[in-house]
CSV table of C-alpha atoms in Angstrom, one decimal:
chain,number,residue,atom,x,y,z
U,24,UNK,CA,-6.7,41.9,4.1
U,25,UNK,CA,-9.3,42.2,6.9
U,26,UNK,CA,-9.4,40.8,10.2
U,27,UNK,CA,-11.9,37.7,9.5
U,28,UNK,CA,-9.7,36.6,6.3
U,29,UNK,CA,-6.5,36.6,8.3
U,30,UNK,CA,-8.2,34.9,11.0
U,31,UNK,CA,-9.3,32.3,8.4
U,32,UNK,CA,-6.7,31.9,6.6
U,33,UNK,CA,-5.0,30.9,10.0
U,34,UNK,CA,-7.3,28.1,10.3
U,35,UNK,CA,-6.3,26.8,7.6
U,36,UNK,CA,-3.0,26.7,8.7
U,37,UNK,CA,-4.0,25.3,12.2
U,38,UNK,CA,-5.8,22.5,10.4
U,39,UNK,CA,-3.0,21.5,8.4
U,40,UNK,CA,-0.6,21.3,11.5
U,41,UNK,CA,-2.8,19.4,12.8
U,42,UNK,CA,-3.8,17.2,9.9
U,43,UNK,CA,0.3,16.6,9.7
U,44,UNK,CA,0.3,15.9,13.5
U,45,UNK,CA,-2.1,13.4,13.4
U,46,UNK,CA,-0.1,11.5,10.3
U,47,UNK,CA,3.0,11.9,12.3
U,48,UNK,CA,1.6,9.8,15.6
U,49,UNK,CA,-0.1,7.3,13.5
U,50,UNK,CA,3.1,6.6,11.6
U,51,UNK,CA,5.4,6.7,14.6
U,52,UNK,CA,2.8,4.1,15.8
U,53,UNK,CA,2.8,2.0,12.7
U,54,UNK,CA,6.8,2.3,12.9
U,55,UNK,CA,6.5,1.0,16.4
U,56,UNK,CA,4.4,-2.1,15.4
U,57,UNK,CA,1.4,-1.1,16.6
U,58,UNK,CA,-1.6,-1.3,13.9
U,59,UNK,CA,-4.2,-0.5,15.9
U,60,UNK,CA,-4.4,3.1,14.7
U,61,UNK,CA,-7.3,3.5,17.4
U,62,UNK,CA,-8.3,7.4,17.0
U,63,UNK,CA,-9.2,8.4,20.2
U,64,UNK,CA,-5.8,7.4,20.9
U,65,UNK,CA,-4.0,9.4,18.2
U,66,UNK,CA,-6.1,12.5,18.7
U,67,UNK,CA,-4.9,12.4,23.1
U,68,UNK,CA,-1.1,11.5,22.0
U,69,UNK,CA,-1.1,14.5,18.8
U,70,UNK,CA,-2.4,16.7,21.4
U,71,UNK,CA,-5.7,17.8,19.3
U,72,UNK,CA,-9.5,16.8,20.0
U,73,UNK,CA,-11.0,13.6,18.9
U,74,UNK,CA,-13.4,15.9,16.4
U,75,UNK,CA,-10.3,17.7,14.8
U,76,UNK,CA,-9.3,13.3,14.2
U,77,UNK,CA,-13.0,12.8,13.0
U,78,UNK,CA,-13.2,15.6,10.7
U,79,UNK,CA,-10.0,14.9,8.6
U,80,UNK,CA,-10.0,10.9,8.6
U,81,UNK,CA,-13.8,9.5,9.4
U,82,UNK,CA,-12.2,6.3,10.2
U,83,UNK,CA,-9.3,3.9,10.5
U,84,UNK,CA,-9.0,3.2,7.0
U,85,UNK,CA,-9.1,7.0,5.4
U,86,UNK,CA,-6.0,6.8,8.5
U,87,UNK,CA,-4.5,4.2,6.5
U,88,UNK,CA,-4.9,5.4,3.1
U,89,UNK,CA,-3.6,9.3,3.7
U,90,UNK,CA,-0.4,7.3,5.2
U,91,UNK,CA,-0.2,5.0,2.6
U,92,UNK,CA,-1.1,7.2,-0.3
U,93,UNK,CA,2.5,8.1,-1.1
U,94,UNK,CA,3.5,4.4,-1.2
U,95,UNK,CA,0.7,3.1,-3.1
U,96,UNK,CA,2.4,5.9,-5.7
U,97,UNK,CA,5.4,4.1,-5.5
U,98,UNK,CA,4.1,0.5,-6.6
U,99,UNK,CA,1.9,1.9,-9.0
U,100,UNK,CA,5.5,3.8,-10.7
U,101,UNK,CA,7.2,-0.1,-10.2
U,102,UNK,CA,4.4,-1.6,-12.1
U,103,UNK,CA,5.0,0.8,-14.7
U,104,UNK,CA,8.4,0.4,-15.1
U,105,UNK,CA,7.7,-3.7,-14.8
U,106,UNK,CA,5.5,-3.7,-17.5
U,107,UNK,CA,7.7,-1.4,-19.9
U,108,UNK,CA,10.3,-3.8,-19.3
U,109,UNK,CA,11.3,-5.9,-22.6
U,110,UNK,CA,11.3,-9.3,-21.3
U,111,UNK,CA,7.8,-9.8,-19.0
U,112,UNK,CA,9.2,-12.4,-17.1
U,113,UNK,CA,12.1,-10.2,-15.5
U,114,UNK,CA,9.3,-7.0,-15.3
U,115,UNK,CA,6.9,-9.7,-13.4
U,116,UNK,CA,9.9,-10.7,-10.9
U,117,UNK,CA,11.0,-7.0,-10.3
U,118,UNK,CA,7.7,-6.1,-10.0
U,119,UNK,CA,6.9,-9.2,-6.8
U,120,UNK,CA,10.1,-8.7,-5.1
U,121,UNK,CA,9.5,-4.4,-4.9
U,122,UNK,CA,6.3,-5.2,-3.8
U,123,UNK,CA,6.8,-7.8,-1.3
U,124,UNK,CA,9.8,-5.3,0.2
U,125,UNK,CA,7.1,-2.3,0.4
U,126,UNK,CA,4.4,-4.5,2.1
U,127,UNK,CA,7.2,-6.9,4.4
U,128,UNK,CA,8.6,-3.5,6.0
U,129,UNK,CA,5.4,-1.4,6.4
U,130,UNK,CA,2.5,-3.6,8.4
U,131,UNK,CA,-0.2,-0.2,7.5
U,132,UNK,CA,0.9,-0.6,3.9
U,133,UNK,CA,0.7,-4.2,3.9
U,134,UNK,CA,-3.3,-3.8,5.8
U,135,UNK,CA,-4.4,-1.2,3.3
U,136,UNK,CA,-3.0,-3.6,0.3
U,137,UNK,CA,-5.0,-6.3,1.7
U,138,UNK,CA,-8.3,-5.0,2.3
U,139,UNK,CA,-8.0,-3.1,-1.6
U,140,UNK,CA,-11.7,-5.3,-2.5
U,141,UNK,CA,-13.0,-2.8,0.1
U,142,UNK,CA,-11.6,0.4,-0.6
U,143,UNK,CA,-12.8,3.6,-1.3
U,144,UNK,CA,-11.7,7.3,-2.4
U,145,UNK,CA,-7.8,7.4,-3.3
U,146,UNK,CA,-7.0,3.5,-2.8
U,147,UNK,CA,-10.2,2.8,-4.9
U,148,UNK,CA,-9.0,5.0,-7.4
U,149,UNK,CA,-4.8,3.9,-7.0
U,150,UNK,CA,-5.8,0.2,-6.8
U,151,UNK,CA,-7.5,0.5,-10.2
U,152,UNK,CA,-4.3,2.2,-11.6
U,153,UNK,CA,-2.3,-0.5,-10.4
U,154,UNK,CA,-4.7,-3.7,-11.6
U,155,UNK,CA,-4.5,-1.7,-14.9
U,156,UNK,CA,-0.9,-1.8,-15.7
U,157,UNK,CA,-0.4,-5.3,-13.7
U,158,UNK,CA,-2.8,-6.6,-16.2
U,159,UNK,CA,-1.2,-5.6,-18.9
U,160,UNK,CA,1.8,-6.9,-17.3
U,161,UNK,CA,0.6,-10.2,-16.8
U,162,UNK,CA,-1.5,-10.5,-20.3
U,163,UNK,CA,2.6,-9.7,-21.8
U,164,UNK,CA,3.9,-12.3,-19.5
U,165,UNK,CA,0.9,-14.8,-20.6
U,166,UNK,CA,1.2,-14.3,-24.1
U,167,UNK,CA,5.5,-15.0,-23.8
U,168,UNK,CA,4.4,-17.8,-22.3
U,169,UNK,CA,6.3,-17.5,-19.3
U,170,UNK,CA,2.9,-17.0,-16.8
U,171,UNK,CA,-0.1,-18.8,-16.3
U,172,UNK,CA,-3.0,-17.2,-18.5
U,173,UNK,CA,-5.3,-17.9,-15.4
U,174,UNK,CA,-3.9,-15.5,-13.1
U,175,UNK,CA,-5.2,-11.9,-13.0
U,176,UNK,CA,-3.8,-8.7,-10.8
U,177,UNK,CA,-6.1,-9.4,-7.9
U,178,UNK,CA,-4.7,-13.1,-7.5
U,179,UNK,CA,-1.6,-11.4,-7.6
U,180,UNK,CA,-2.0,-8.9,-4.9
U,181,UNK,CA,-3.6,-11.8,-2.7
U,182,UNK,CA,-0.7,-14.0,-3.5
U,183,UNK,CA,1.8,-11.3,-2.5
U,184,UNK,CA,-0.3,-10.6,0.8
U,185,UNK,CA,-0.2,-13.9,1.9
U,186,UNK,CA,3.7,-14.0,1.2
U,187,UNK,CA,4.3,-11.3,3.2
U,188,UNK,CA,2.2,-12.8,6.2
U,189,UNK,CA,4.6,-15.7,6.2
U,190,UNK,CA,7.5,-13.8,5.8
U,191,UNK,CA,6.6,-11.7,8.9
U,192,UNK,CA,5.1,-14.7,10.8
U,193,UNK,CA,8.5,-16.1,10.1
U,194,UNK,CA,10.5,-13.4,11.9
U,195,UNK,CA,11.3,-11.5,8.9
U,196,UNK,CA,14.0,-13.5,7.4
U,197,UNK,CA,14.9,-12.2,4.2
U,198,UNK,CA,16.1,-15.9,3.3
U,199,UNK,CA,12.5,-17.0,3.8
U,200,UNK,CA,11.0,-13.9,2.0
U,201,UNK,CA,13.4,-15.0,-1.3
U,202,UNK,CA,12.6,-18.6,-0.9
U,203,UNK,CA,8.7,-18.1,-0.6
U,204,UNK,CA,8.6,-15.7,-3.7
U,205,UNK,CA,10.4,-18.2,-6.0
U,206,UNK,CA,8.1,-20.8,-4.5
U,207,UNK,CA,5.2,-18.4,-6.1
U,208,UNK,CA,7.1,-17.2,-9.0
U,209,UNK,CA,7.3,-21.4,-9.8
U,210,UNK,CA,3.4,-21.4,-9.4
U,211,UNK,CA,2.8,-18.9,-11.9
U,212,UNK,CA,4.8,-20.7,-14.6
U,213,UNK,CA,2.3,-22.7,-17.3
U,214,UNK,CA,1.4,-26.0,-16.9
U,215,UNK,CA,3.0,-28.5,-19.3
């Protein structure tokens, strides 16, 4: 190997620490509370220049979704196993209650759930993975019976979001979180 591919190859490297050290202060920042995720910011407290910030994540949101990206993994595997579930009903509940615990204890999560109509790249390409199998979750759950035929994934999503903003609003209580979820899980039962 020659000088200038070594050198290069370090680079690399360099750019990855740095990439990581970025995702490290924004999540310690998220863990903190703070949602800000203000860039100049993160590139002073990760100790790198605001360009190296610019160059991996253009702006807040490509922040959020690198962070979220593994999570986002997560509900989409829940849905799945929701949907395979035998009886809809219970798949729909498992699937509400994993996804209102994933958004109620990760604020970053929770933003890059909510603003999904406006995504792009990987949560564009996630979120349509997860409408997918919720649909077919919910079309199961309609045809049982046991759901409203006028609800679709999006309403879903929305309805969770909003849950989660009360729950939170509400100090967290995991009394209120359980009572607001059955209030919506009663919602979504067909009209008589």
């Amino acid at each position: 190997m020659d000088q200038k591919e070594e050198h290069g190859g370090s680079l690399r490297a360099d750019a990855a620490r740095n990439r990581e050290r970025v995702l490290e202060v924004a999540r310690a920042q998220l863990s903190a509370g703070d949602d800000s995720l203000q860039l100049n910011a993160i590139a002073r407290l990760a100790g790198v220049g605001v360009g190296t910030v610019y160059r991996h994540f253009p702006n807040r949101h490509a922040l959020l979704e690198a962070l979220m990206s593994e999570r986002f993994q997560r509900l989409v595997e829940d849905a799945r196993v929701a949907a395979a579930d035998v009886d809809p009903a219970r798949g729909l509940q498992a699937l509400l209650r994993s996804t209102l615990g994933l958004i109620s204890t990760d604020a970053g999560f929770a933003a890059v759930l909510e603003s999904a109509d406006h995504a792009g790249g990987s949560t564009a390409a996630m979120k349509a993975d997860l409408d997918q199998v919720v649909t077919r979750l919910l079309d199961r759950a309609g045809e049982a019976g046991v759901i409203r035929t006028d609800v679709d994934a999006d309403d879903i999503r929305r309805l969770l979001c909003g849950v989660q903003h009360a729950v939170r609003s509400g100090g967290n209580d995991p009394r209120q979180a359980d009572l607001y979820l059955d209030v919506l899980l009663g919602g979504l039962r067909p009209r008589h």
